[in-house]
Every structure is written in structure tokens, then in C-alpha cells.
């Protein structure tokens, strides 16, 4: 069996999927924006969805579900990588949305702020709150390699530091 991934039909299918995802994006960012640029897709011919209010109730993580493409990488990161099971999907079809616990605001959920979901998100729908406070820019003097103190596994992390304060953690 031969699979033609560069055929005209395959490229049209990929472009349509990206246009569908772009229809829900008011201002694409992150990996998703890079994918759009690589595929030379600038706008969608399809109608978008209703605007959802940003959730900045959590001290460490800001949530903008308008940027979410429902890839469920955050759910997988929370559930399977961290074992916390805080993030899930609610409803079906066009009404589906990412939820925290039982549709709580992020700040009222049982989230432990490990940041695994933030690192998994390709569209910046989930961002460190410190990045938003700096108009979307990560302001750091240096990057320090360390070990996560949360549990006994010893995962490697990178700490971004500004004025001797940690502004972001990646692991």
C-alpha cells in the first residue's frame, strides 16, 4: 500500500482542517500560528464561534479559551503526565469547551499549578500569568536548570529569573 501525503487531495484536506481551526481563532499564536504560516494560510472562509471571557482567576496560569483548538493536549498533560485530572472536556460539537474540575474557574479548581498544561498548549490558550502581566513577553535575566520539588520523581526544570524572582518554569 502506498500513502501519498503530498498529493493535491491530501494538501487540500490539511488546509481545510487548518481553516476550520483558524475560524475559531481571533488572533492565532504559538505553534498553531507557526503551522499556519508554514501552510501559507492567512484567513478562514468559515464563520467563527462566540467570544469567551478570559479567565485570570488563577495566580499562576491565565486561560483564554478563545485561542483553544480543542486538541486536548492540556487534558492529556494534566491527566496522563501529571495524574491530576483537573482539566476535561464538557459538552459536544460546537458547544464543547475545556473545563476545570466541574466547570469551575481555573482559580477555584484543584489545579496545583504544575504548568504541564501550559507547556503542552500549542496556541497559548494557557499561559503563565507572569507573561500576561508583561504584555505577552517573558521578561527574564537568566535561565537556571533545576529539579522540580513537587514530588519525588526529580523531573528536570528550567527556571526563568528576573530580579531574583522566578517568572516562569518549564520542565
Coordinates of C-alpha atoms in Angstrom, one line a residue:
X1 CA 0.0 0.0 0.0
X2 CA 1.3 3.5 -0.9
X3 CA 0.2 6.6 1.0
X4 CA 0.6 9.9 -0.8
X5 CA 1.0 12.6 1.9
X6 CA 2.0 15.3 -0.6
X7 CA -0.9 14.8 -3.1
X8 CA -3.2 17.6 -4.0
X9 CA -6.1 15.9 -2.2
X10 CA -4.1 15.5 1.0
X11 CA -2.9 19.1 0.9
X12 CA -6.5 20.3 0.4
X13 CA -7.7 18.2 3.3
X14 CA -4.9 19.6 5.6
X15 CA -5.7 23.1 4.5
X16 CA -9.4 22.7 5.3
X17 CA -8.7 21.3 8.8
X18 CA -6.5 24.3 9.5
X19 CA -9.1 26.7 8.1
X20 CA -11.7 25.1 10.4
X21 CA -9.3 25.6 13.4
X22 CA -8.5 29.1 12.3
X23 CA -12.2 30.1 12.2
X24 CA -12.2 29.8 16.0
X25 CA -9.1 31.9 16.4
X26 CA -9.4 35.6 16.7
X27 CA -5.6 36.1 16.9
X28 CA -3.6 32.8 16.5
X29 CA -0.3 32.4 18.5
X30 CA 2.3 29.9 19.4
X31 CA 2.8 26.6 17.5
X32 CA -0.6 27.0 15.8
X33 CA 0.5 30.3 14.2
X34 CA 3.7 28.7 13.0
X35 CA 1.8 25.9 11.4
X36 CA -0.5 28.4 9.6
X37 CA 2.5 30.3 8.3
X38 CA 4.2 27.1 7.1
X39 CA 1.0 26.2 5.2
X40 CA 0.5 29.7 3.9
X41 CA -3.0 30.1 5.4
X42 CA -3.8 33.7 6.4
X43 CA -7.6 33.6 6.9
X44 CA -10.5 31.2 7.1
X45 CA -13.6 31.3 4.8
X46 CA -15.7 29.9 7.7
X47 CA -17.6 31.7 10.5
X48 CA -16.1 31.7 13.9
X49 CA -17.5 31.0 17.4
X50 CA -18.7 33.3 20.2
X51 CA -16.1 35.1 22.2
X52 CA -15.4 33.6 25.7
X53 CA -14.3 35.8 28.6
X54 CA -10.7 35.3 29.6
X55 CA -10.1 33.5 33.0
X56 CA -7.4 35.2 35.0
X57 CA -8.6 33.9 38.4
X58 CA -5.6 31.6 39.0
X59 CA -2.4 33.2 40.4
X60 CA -0.1 31.3 38.1
X61 CA -2.0 30.4 34.9
X62 CA -4.1 32.6 32.6
X63 CA -6.8 31.0 30.4
X64 CA -8.0 32.3 27.1
X65 CA -10.3 29.7 25.6
X66 CA -10.8 31.8 22.5
X67 CA -7.4 30.5 21.4
X68 CA -8.2 26.9 22.2
X69 CA -8.4 24.5 19.2
X70 CA -9.6 21.5 21.3
X71 CA -6.5 19.5 20.6
X72 CA -6.8 18.1 24.2
X73 CA -3.1 18.2 24.8
X74 CA -3.7 20.1 28.0
X75 CA -6.1 17.4 29.2
X76 CA -3.6 14.7 28.3
X77 CA -0.8 16.5 30.1
X78 CA -2.8 17.0 33.2
X79 CA -4.4 13.6 33.3
X80 CA -1.7 11.3 32.0
X81 CA 1.6 13.1 32.6
X82 CA 0.8 14.7 36.0
X83 CA -2.0 12.4 37.1
X84 CA -4.0 15.4 38.4
X85 CA -7.1 15.0 36.2
X86 CA -8.2 18.7 36.7
X87 CA -8.8 19.6 33.0
X88 CA -11.5 17.9 31.0
X89 CA -13.9 18.5 28.1
X90 CA -17.5 19.5 28.5
X91 CA -20.5 19.3 26.0
X92 CA -20.3 18.2 22.4
X93 CA -19.8 19.6 18.9
X94 CA -19.7 23.4 18.6
X95 CA -20.7 23.7 22.3
X96 CA -17.7 21.7 23.5
X97 CA -15.2 23.5 25.8
X98 CA -12.3 22.9 28.1
X99 CA -13.3 22.9 31.7
X100 CA -11.5 22.8 35.1
X101 CA -12.9 20.3 37.6
X102 CA -16.7 20.7 37.2
X103 CA -16.7 23.8 35.1
X104 CA -15.1 25.9 37.8
X105 CA -13.0 29.0 37.1
X106 CA -9.3 28.0 36.9
X107 CA -8.6 29.8 40.2
X108 CA -11.2 27.8 42.1
X109 CA -10.2 24.4 40.7
X110 CA -8.0 21.9 42.3
X111 CA -5.1 22.9 39.9
X112 CA -1.7 22.6 41.6
X113 CA -0.1 25.0 39.1
X114 CA 2.5 22.4 37.8
X115 CA 2.4 24.1 34.4
X116 CA 2.3 20.9 32.4
X117 CA -0.8 22.1 30.5
X118 CA 0.8 25.4 29.7
X119 CA 3.8 23.7 28.1
X120 CA 1.5 21.3 26.1
X121 CA -0.7 24.1 24.7
X122 CA 0.2 24.9 21.1
X123 CA -2.0 28.0 20.8
X124 CA -1.1 29.9 24.1
X125 CA -4.7 29.4 25.3
X126 CA -3.0 28.6 28.6
X127 CA -0.2 30.9 29.6
X128 CA 1.8 31.7 32.7
X129 CA 0.1 34.7 34.4
X130 CA 3.5 36.4 34.6
X131 CA 3.7 36.5 30.8
X132 CA 0.4 38.3 30.5
X133 CA 1.4 40.8 33.1
X134 CA 4.3 41.8 30.8
X135 CA 2.1 42.4 27.7
X136 CA 2.8 38.9 26.4
X137 CA 6.6 39.0 26.8
X138 CA 8.7 36.8 29.0
X139 CA 11.0 39.1 30.9
X140 CA 13.9 37.2 32.4
X141 CA 17.5 38.0 33.2
X142 CA 18.7 34.4 33.2
X143 CA 17.6 30.8 32.9
X144 CA 18.6 28.3 35.6
X145 CA 18.5 24.5 35.4
X146 CA 16.9 22.8 38.5
X147 CA 14.9 19.9 39.7
X148 CA 11.1 20.1 40.4
X149 CA 10.4 19.8 44.2
X150 CA 6.7 18.9 43.8
X151 CA 7.1 15.1 44.1
X152 CA 10.0 12.6 44.5
X153 CA 10.4 11.9 40.7
X154 CA 13.1 14.5 40.2
X155 CA 12.0 16.0 36.8
X156 CA 14.4 18.5 35.3
X157 CA 13.0 22.1 35.0
X158 CA 14.3 25.4 33.7
X159 CA 13.6 28.4 35.9
X160 CA 13.4 31.9 34.2
X161 CA 14.5 34.5 36.7
X162 CA 14.1 38.3 36.8
X163 CA 15.3 40.4 39.8
X164 CA 15.9 37.1 41.8
X165 CA 12.3 36.1 41.3
X166 CA 11.1 33.2 39.2
X167 CA 8.9 34.4 36.4
X168 CA 8.4 31.1 34.5
X169 CA 9.1 27.4 34.9
X170 CA 9.5 24.9 32.0
X171 CA 10.0 21.2 32.5

